[in-house]
């Protein structure tokens, strides 16, 4: 990245325009690409996935004056190429070996439990029932229970899996928020 | 749009998340992550599954190593792991509470039946009580286990004192629905007892109003626990005596290590 380069409003506007002529749609594409870059960096076990995604977005914005008029492919492909470079630079700077676990769980175990109870009670009856039933039991009993649950809801097993995963993600978010409020 | 085939590509996604894919395979998946919404949801679901398998001791040694040294590096995955552990504890507590509710329900039924019939027709009441008890036991077996088989185990106080310094270990095969834990008592000094069950020193349930009973010539407290509650890990049974005035007095501890079933 160009040294001391800062993302200005003009650069940001130019980037959005490059993504789509419709500014609202461009904003959505921007967010979507950023989120997916975070996922890619996370899949590479990067400890700074969000920072690397932001760096990638900024670096593409900084290169737009050079490539904006000539590059004709899918912008996502260009972002990916830049993301690879950003990641390589990150690896050169930082060894992946032995990063300690960042969260000491033992200290807030009971708070976590209470927060989970609160968050579960805030779910709709249907979602609470689904998430509890989906993750309960072991081995064959779990498989059987999930089959029955999918049949009862009239959806495919994979759709049930994704639905449970979404509820779980919302619970995780709720628990982290609840824990944050307890420590404030 | 490519349709995600979980059966054929699920394994590749697991290896992607554990950092076990070749450079070219990883790049192919990276590009799909960038272009397809569906695979992003699959990644989330696969991450959750890996975490649950790790917590349940179901990853093989290589996967476990990769999980700890690679997968867990990002902070957000560590948060997910902690959440997964809390969810597991919550679900285990639900299973335990259900057992207690079942036991309490059976006590209530007896209480309602006995006073009404003892004076009128004691023989009929006895027959009814026996039949009810048999029916309830049968019902409980159906509720707590897939096939009603019970694994019985006897623990001595402190466990290590009675076992040459080793904590008693058991594996609970999947075919068992319940585990009957008999806690051996030195003496019977209290009318009732409480037993707190802890996993890795965290309380997961308390069994109240237990009475010591003789089994095979030994004085024991008996707990019937759904097998699914006893996931691999270290457990402590903390026994307290309850006086007639309701005071709770700590008595002793019993240790048990549940290992993955062969």
Coordinates of C-alpha atoms in Angstrom, one line a residue:
Chain A
X1 CA 0.0 0.0 0.0
X2 CA 1.2 3.5 -0.7
X3 CA 2.9 4.8 2.4
X4 CA 0.8 7.2 4.5
X5 CA -2.2 6.7 2.2
X6 CA -5.5 7.5 3.9
X7 CA -8.9 6.6 2.6
X8 CA -10.5 9.9 1.8
X9 CA -14.2 10.5 1.1
X10 CA -13.4 11.0 -2.6
X11 CA -11.5 7.7 -2.7
X12 CA -14.3 5.9 -1.0
X13 CA -16.9 7.4 -3.4
X14 CA -14.8 6.3 -6.3
X15 CA -14.6 2.8 -4.9
X16 CA -18.4 2.6 -4.5
X17 CA -18.8 3.9 -8.1
X18 CA -16.5 1.3 -9.4
X19 CA -18.6 -1.4 -7.6
X20 CA -21.9 -0.2 -9.0
X21 CA -23.5 2.9 -10.5
X22 CA -26.3 2.6 -7.9
X23 CA -24.8 3.9 -4.7
X24 CA -27.1 1.9 -2.4
X25 CA -26.3 -1.3 -4.2
X26 CA -22.6 -0.4 -4.2
X27 CA -22.7 0.0 -0.5
X28 CA -24.2 -3.5 -0.1
X29 CA -21.6 -5.0 -2.5
X30 CA -18.8 -3.2 -0.4
X31 CA -20.1 -4.7 2.8
X32 CA -20.6 -8.1 1.3
X33 CA -17.0 -8.2 -0.1
X34 CA -15.6 -7.0 3.2
X35 CA -17.5 -9.7 5.2
X36 CA -16.4 -12.4 2.8
X37 CA -12.8 -11.3 3.0
X38 CA -13.0 -11.5 6.8
X39 CA -14.3 -15.0 6.4
X40 CA -11.4 -15.9 4.1
X41 CA -8.8 -14.4 6.4
X42 CA -10.4 -16.2 9.4
X43 CA -10.3 -19.5 7.5
X44 CA -6.6 -18.8 7.2
X45 CA -6.5 -18.6 11.0
X46 CA -5.6 -15.0 10.9
X47 CA -5.8 -13.3 14.2
X48 CA -6.5 -9.9 12.6
X49 CA -9.0 -10.8 10.0
X50 CA -11.0 -7.6 10.2
X51 CA -7.9 -5.4 10.0
X52 CA -6.7 -7.3 7.0
X53 CA -10.0 -7.0 5.3
X54 CA -10.1 -3.2 5.9
X55 CA -6.5 -3.0 4.6
X56 CA -7.5 -4.8 1.5
X57 CA -10.5 -2.5 0.9
X58 CA -8.3 0.5 1.4
X59 CA -5.5 -0.8 -0.8
X60 CA -8.0 -1.4 -3.7
X61 CA -9.3 2.1 -3.3
X62 CA -5.8 3.5 -3.4
X63 CA -5.1 1.7 -6.7
X64 CA -8.3 2.7 -8.4
X65 CA -6.8 5.7 -10.2
X66 CA -4.4 3.3 -11.9
X67 CA -6.7 0.4 -12.7
X68 CA -10.2 1.9 -12.6
X69 CA -10.4 2.7 -16.2
X70 CA -8.6 -0.4 -17.5
X71 CA -9.7 -3.3 -15.3
X72 CA -12.7 -5.0 -16.9
X73 CA -13.2 -8.2 -14.8
X74 CA -15.2 -8.9 -11.7
X75 CA -14.1 -6.5 -8.9
X76 CA -14.3 -9.4 -6.4
X77 CA -11.5 -11.2 -8.3
X78 CA -9.3 -8.1 -8.0
X79 CA -10.1 -7.8 -4.3
X80 CA -9.1 -11.4 -3.9
X81 CA -5.7 -10.9 -5.5
X82 CA -5.0 -7.9 -3.3
X83 CA -6.2 -9.8 -0.3
X84 CA -3.6 -12.5 -1.0
X85 CA -0.8 -9.9 -1.1
X86 CA -2.0 -8.4 2.1
X87 CA -2.1 -11.8 3.8
X88 CA 1.4 -12.7 2.6
X89 CA 2.7 -9.4 4.0
X90 CA 0.9 -10.2 7.3
X91 CA 2.5 -13.7 7.5
X92 CA 6.0 -12.2 6.9
X93 CA 5.5 -9.8 9.8
X94 CA 3.9 -12.2 12.2
X95 CA 4.6 -15.8 13.0
X96 CA 1.5 -18.0 13.3
X97 CA 3.1 -20.1 16.0
X98 CA 1.6 -20.1 19.4
X99 CA -0.9 -17.3 19.9
X100 CA -2.4 -17.9 23.3
X101 CA -6.1 -18.1 23.8
X102 CA -7.4 -14.6 24.2
X103 CA -10.3 -15.1 26.5
X104 CA -10.0 -16.5 30.0
X105 CA -13.3 -18.4 30.2
X106 CA -13.0 -19.6 33.8
X107 CA -13.5 -16.1 35.2
X108 CA -16.9 -15.5 33.6
X109 CA -18.3 -19.0 33.3
X110 CA -21.3 -18.4 35.5
X111 CA -22.0 -15.1 33.9
X112 CA -22.0 -16.8 30.5
X113 CA -24.4 -19.4 31.7
X114 CA -26.8 -16.8 33.1
X115 CA -26.5 -14.7 29.9
X116 CA -27.3 -17.7 27.8
X117 CA -30.4 -18.4 29.9
X118 CA -31.5 -14.7 29.4
X119 CA -30.8 -14.8 25.7
X120 CA -32.7 -18.1 25.3
X121 CA -35.7 -16.7 27.1
X122 CA -35.7 -13.8 24.7
X123 CA -36.1 -16.1 21.7
X124 CA -39.4 -16.9 20.3
X125 CA -40.9 -20.2 21.6
X126 CA -40.4 -21.8 18.2
X127 CA -36.7 -20.8 17.9
X128 CA -35.9 -21.7 21.5
X129 CA -37.5 -25.2 21.0
X130 CA -35.6 -25.6 17.7
X131 CA -32.2 -24.7 19.0
X132 CA -32.5 -26.9 22.2
X133 CA -33.8 -29.9 20.3
X134 CA -31.3 -29.5 17.5
X135 CA -28.2 -29.6 19.8
X136 CA -29.5 -32.1 22.4
X137 CA -28.5 -35.7 22.6
X138 CA -25.6 -37.7 21.4
X139 CA -24.8 -39.9 18.4
X140 CA -27.8 -41.8 17.0
X141 CA -30.3 -40.2 19.3
X142 CA -29.2 -36.8 18.0
X143 CA -29.5 -37.9 14.4
X144 CA -33.0 -39.3 15.0
X145 CA -34.1 -36.2 16.8
X146 CA -32.9 -34.0 14.0
X147 CA -34.7 -36.1 11.4
X148 CA -37.9 -35.9 13.4
X149 CA -37.5 -32.1 13.9
X150 CA -37.0 -31.5 10.2
X151 CA -40.1 -33.6 9.4
X152 CA -42.1 -31.7 12.0
X153 CA -41.1 -28.4 10.5
X154 CA -41.5 -29.6 7.0
X155 CA -38.0 -28.6 5.9
X156 CA -34.9 -30.4 4.5
X157 CA -32.3 -31.5 7.0
X158 CA -29.8 -29.1 5.6
X159 CA -32.3 -26.2 5.9
X160 CA -32.8 -27.2 9.5
X161 CA -29.0 -27.2 10.0
X162 CA -28.7 -23.7 8.6
X163 CA -31.6 -22.4 10.6
X164 CA -30.2 -23.8 13.8
X165 CA -26.8 -22.3 12.9
X166 CA -28.4 -18.8 12.4
X167 CA -30.2 -19.0 15.8
X168 CA -27.0 -20.1 17.4
X169 CA -25.1 -17.2 15.9
X170 CA -27.8 -14.8 17.2
X171 CA -27.5 -16.4 20.6
X172 CA -23.7 -16.0 20.6
X173 CA -24.1 -12.3 19.7
X174 CA -26.6 -11.8 22.4
X175 CA -24.4 -13.6 25.0
X176 CA -21.4 -11.5 24.1
X177 CA -23.5 -8.3 24.4
X178 CA -24.9 -9.4 27.7
X179 CA -21.4 -10.2 29.0
X180 CA -20.2 -6.8 27.9
X181 CA -23.0 -5.2 29.8
X182 CA -22.1 -7.1 32.9
X183 CA -18.5 -6.0 32.8
X184 CA -19.4 -2.3 32.2
Chain B
X1 CA -24.9 -20.4 -8.8
X2 CA -23.4 -23.7 -7.6
X3 CA -25.5 -25.8 -5.2
X4 CA -23.6 -26.8 -2.2
X5 CA -23.4 -30.5 -1.8
X6 CA -22.8 -31.2 1.9
X7 CA -22.2 -34.9 1.7
X8 CA -19.5 -34.7 -1.0
X9 CA -17.9 -31.4 -0.1
X10 CA -18.4 -31.3 3.6
X11 CA -15.1 -33.0 4.3
X12 CA -13.3 -30.6 2.1
X13 CA -14.8 -27.7 4.0
X14 CA -13.7 -29.2 7.3
X15 CA -10.2 -29.5 6.0
X16 CA -10.4 -25.9 4.7
X17 CA -11.3 -24.7 8.2
X18 CA -8.6 -26.9 9.9
X19 CA -5.9 -25.6 7.4
X20 CA -5.4 -29.0 5.8
X21 CA -6.1 -28.2 2.2
X22 CA -3.6 -27.9 -0.6
X23 CA -2.9 -24.4 -1.9
X24 CA -5.0 -24.9 -5.1
X25 CA -8.0 -26.5 -3.3
X26 CA -7.9 -23.7 -0.7
X27 CA -7.9 -21.0 -3.5
X28 CA -10.8 -22.7 -5.2
X29 CA -12.8 -22.5 -2.0
X30 CA -11.7 -19.0 -1.2
X31 CA -13.1 -17.9 -4.6
X32 CA -16.4 -19.6 -3.8
X33 CA -16.5 -17.8 -0.4
X34 CA -16.1 -14.6 -2.3
X35 CA -18.9 -15.3 -4.8
X36 CA -21.5 -17.6 -3.2
X37 CA -23.7 -16.8 -0.2
X38 CA -24.6 -20.4 0.4
X39 CA -21.1 -21.5 1.2
X40 CA -20.7 -18.8 3.8
X41 CA -23.6 -20.3 5.7
X42 CA -22.1 -23.7 5.3
X43 CA -18.9 -22.4 6.8
X44 CA -20.7 -21.1 9.8
X45 CA -22.5 -24.4 10.3
X46 CA -19.3 -26.5 9.8
X47 CA -17.5 -24.3 12.3
X48 CA -20.2 -25.0 14.9
X49 CA -20.1 -28.7 14.1
X50 CA -16.3 -28.8 14.5
X51 CA -16.6 -27.0 17.9
X52 CA -19.2 -29.3 19.1
X53 CA -17.2 -32.3 18.0
X54 CA -14.1 -30.9 19.8
X55 CA -16.0 -30.4 23.0
X56 CA -17.5 -33.8 22.8
X57 CA -14.1 -35.4 22.3
X58 CA -15.1 -36.6 18.8
X59 CA -12.2 -35.2 16.7
X60 CA -9.4 -37.6 15.9
X61 CA -5.9 -36.8 17.3
X62 CA -4.8 -35.1 14.1
X63 CA -7.9 -33.0 13.8
X64 CA -7.7 -32.1 17.4
X65 CA -4.2 -30.9 17.0
X66 CA -5.1 -28.8 14.0
X67 CA -8.2 -27.5 15.8
X68 CA -6.1 -26.2 18.8
X69 CA -3.1 -24.9 16.9
X70 CA -4.8 -23.5 13.8
X71 CA -8.6 -23.2 13.9
X72 CA -8.7 -21.6 17.4
X73 CA -6.3 -18.8 16.6
X74 CA -8.9 -16.1 15.6
X75 CA -10.5 -14.6 18.6
X76 CA -14.0 -14.9 17.2
X77 CA -13.6 -18.7 17.1
X78 CA -12.4 -18.7 20.7
X79 CA -15.6 -16.9 21.5
X80 CA -17.5 -19.5 19.6
X81 CA -15.8 -22.3 21.5
X82 CA -16.7 -20.7 24.9
X83 CA -20.2 -20.3 23.7
X84 CA -20.4 -23.9 22.5
X85 CA -19.2 -25.0 25.9
X86 CA -21.8 -22.9 27.7
X87 CA -24.5 -24.3 25.4
X88 CA -23.4 -27.8 26.2
X89 CA -23.5 -27.2 29.9
X90 CA -27.0 -25.7 29.5
X91 CA -28.3 -28.7 27.6
X92 CA -26.7 -31.1 30.2
X93 CA -28.5 -29.2 33.0
X94 CA -31.8 -29.5 31.1
X95 CA -31.4 -33.3 30.9
X96 CA -30.6 -33.5 34.6
X97 CA -33.5 -31.3 35.6
X98 CA -35.8 -33.5 33.6
X99 CA -34.7 -36.5 35.6
X100 CA -35.4 -34.7 38.9
X101 CA -38.8 -33.6 37.6
X102 CA -39.6 -37.2 36.8
X103 CA -38.6 -38.4 40.2
X104 CA -40.6 -35.6 41.9
X105 CA -43.6 -36.4 39.8
X106 CA -43.5 -40.0 41.0
X107 CA -43.3 -38.9 44.7
X108 CA -46.3 -36.7 44.2
X109 CA -48.4 -39.5 42.8
X110 CA -47.6 -41.7 45.8
X111 CA -48.5 -38.9 48.2
X112 CA -51.9 -38.5 46.6
X113 CA -52.7 -42.1 46.5
X114 CA -51.7 -43.4 49.9
X115 CA -53.7 -41.3 52.4
X116 CA -56.9 -41.9 50.6
X117 CA -56.8 -45.6 50.4
X118 CA -54.7 -47.0 53.3
X119 CA -57.6 -47.1 55.8
X120 CA -60.2 -48.3 53.3
X121 CA -58.5 -51.1 51.4
X122 CA -54.8 -51.4 52.2
X123 CA -54.4 -54.4 50.0
X124 CA -55.8 -52.6 47.0
X125 CA -53.5 -49.6 47.7
X126 CA -50.4 -51.8 48.0
X127 CA -51.3 -53.4 44.7
X128 CA -51.9 -50.1 43.1
X129 CA -48.8 -48.6 44.5
X130 CA -46.7 -51.5 43.2
X131 CA -48.3 -51.4 39.8
X132 CA -47.9 -47.6 39.7
X133 CA -44.2 -47.8 40.7
X134 CA -43.5 -50.4 38.1
X135 CA -45.3 -48.3 35.5
X136 CA -43.4 -45.2 36.5
X137 CA -40.1 -46.9 36.5
X138 CA -40.8 -48.2 33.0
X139 CA -41.9 -44.7 31.9
X140 CA -38.7 -43.2 33.3
X141 CA -36.6 -45.7 31.4
X142 CA -38.4 -44.9 28.2
X143 CA -37.8 -41.2 28.8
X144 CA -34.2 -41.3 29.9
X145 CA -32.6 -43.9 27.7
X146 CA -32.9 -45.1 24.2
X147 CA -33.2 -48.7 25.3
X148 CA -33.5 -48.6 29.1
X149 CA -30.2 -50.3 29.8
X150 CA -28.6 -49.1 33.0
X151 CA -24.9 -49.1 33.8
X152 CA -24.3 -49.4 37.6
X153 CA -21.2 -48.2 39.3
X154 CA -20.1 -47.9 43.0
X155 CA -17.9 -45.1 44.2
X156 CA -16.0 -45.0 47.5
X157 CA -15.5 -41.7 49.3
X158 CA -12.7 -39.6 47.9
X159 CA -12.3 -42.3 45.3
X160 CA -8.6 -42.1 45.3
X161 CA -8.3 -43.3 48.9
X162 CA -10.1 -46.5 48.0
X163 CA -8.6 -47.0 44.6
X164 CA -4.8 -46.9 45.1
X165 CA -4.6 -43.2 44.4
X166 CA -6.4 -43.5 41.0
X167 CA -9.6 -41.8 40.1
X168 CA -12.2 -44.4 39.0
X169 CA -12.8 -44.4 35.3
X170 CA -15.7 -45.5 33.2
X171 CA -16.8 -45.4 29.6
X172 CA -20.5 -45.2 29.0
X173 CA -21.3 -47.1 25.8
X174 CA -24.0 -45.6 23.6
X175 CA -26.3 -48.5 24.2
X176 CA -26.8 -47.4 27.9
X177 CA -29.7 -45.0 28.6
X178 CA -28.9 -44.4 32.3
X179 CA -26.1 -44.7 34.8
X180 CA -26.9 -45.7 38.3
X181 CA -24.2 -44.3 40.6
X182 CA -24.0 -45.8 44.1
X183 CA -22.1 -43.7 46.5
X184 CA -20.8 -45.8 49.3
X185 CA -21.4 -44.4 52.8
X186 CA -19.4 -45.1 56.0
X187 CA -22.4 -44.4 58.2
X188 CA -25.9 -43.0 58.1
X189 CA -26.0 -39.9 60.3
X190 CA -28.7 -37.9 58.5
X191 CA -32.3 -38.5 57.6
X192 CA -31.6 -37.1 54.1
X193 CA -28.8 -36.2 51.9
X194 CA -28.0 -33.8 49.0
X195 CA -25.6 -34.6 46.2
X196 CA -24.1 -31.9 44.1
X197 CA -22.8 -33.1 40.7
X198 CA -19.9 -31.1 39.4
X199 CA -18.1 -31.4 36.1
X200 CA -14.6 -30.0 36.0
X201 CA -15.5 -28.3 39.3
X202 CA -18.5 -26.5 37.8
X203 CA -21.9 -27.5 39.3
X204 CA -24.3 -29.1 36.8
X205 CA -27.0 -30.4 39.1
X206 CA -28.0 -31.0 42.7
X207 CA -30.0 -34.1 43.8
X208 CA -32.0 -33.4 46.9
X209 CA -33.9 -35.4 49.5
X210 CA -31.9 -38.6 49.0
X211 CA -32.0 -41.4 51.6
X212 CA -29.2 -43.8 52.3
X213 CA -30.2 -47.4 51.5
X214 CA -28.7 -50.9 51.8
X215 CA -27.6 -52.6 48.5
X216 CA -25.7 -55.8 48.4
X217 CA -24.7 -55.4 52.0
X218 CA -23.5 -51.9 51.5
X219 CA -24.9 -48.6 52.7
X220 CA -25.2 -46.3 49.6
X221 CA -26.8 -43.2 48.2
X222 CA -28.2 -44.0 44.7
X223 CA -28.4 -41.5 41.8
X224 CA -29.9 -42.4 38.5
X225 CA -28.3 -40.1 35.8
X226 CA -29.1 -40.1 32.1
X227 CA -26.1 -41.4 30.3
X228 CA -26.0 -38.4 28.0
X229 CA -25.3 -36.1 31.0
X230 CA -22.1 -38.0 31.7
X231 CA -20.0 -36.8 28.7
X232 CA -16.3 -37.5 28.9
X233 CA -14.7 -35.4 31.7
X234 CA -13.9 -35.3 35.4
X235 CA -16.9 -35.4 37.8
X236 CA -17.2 -34.8 41.5
X237 CA -20.1 -35.9 43.6
X238 CA -20.2 -33.7 46.6
X239 CA -22.4 -35.2 49.4
X240 CA -23.9 -33.2 52.2
X241 CA -26.2 -34.3 55.0
X242 CA -29.5 -32.5 55.6
X243 CA -30.6 -32.3 59.3
X244 CA -34.3 -32.3 60.3
X245 CA -34.1 -28.6 60.8
X246 CA -33.0 -28.2 57.2
X247 CA -29.4 -27.4 57.8
X248 CA -27.0 -28.7 55.2
X249 CA -23.7 -30.1 56.4
X250 CA -20.9 -31.1 54.0
X251 CA -19.9 -34.8 54.2
X252 CA -17.6 -36.1 51.6
X253 CA -16.6 -36.1 47.9
X254 CA -16.5 -38.9 45.3
X255 CA -14.5 -38.6 42.1
X256 CA -15.2 -40.1 38.7
X257 CA -13.6 -39.8 35.3
X258 CA -15.8 -40.6 32.3
X259 CA -13.7 -41.5 29.3
X260 CA -14.8 -41.8 25.7
X261 CA -16.6 -45.0 25.2
X262 CA -14.7 -47.6 23.1

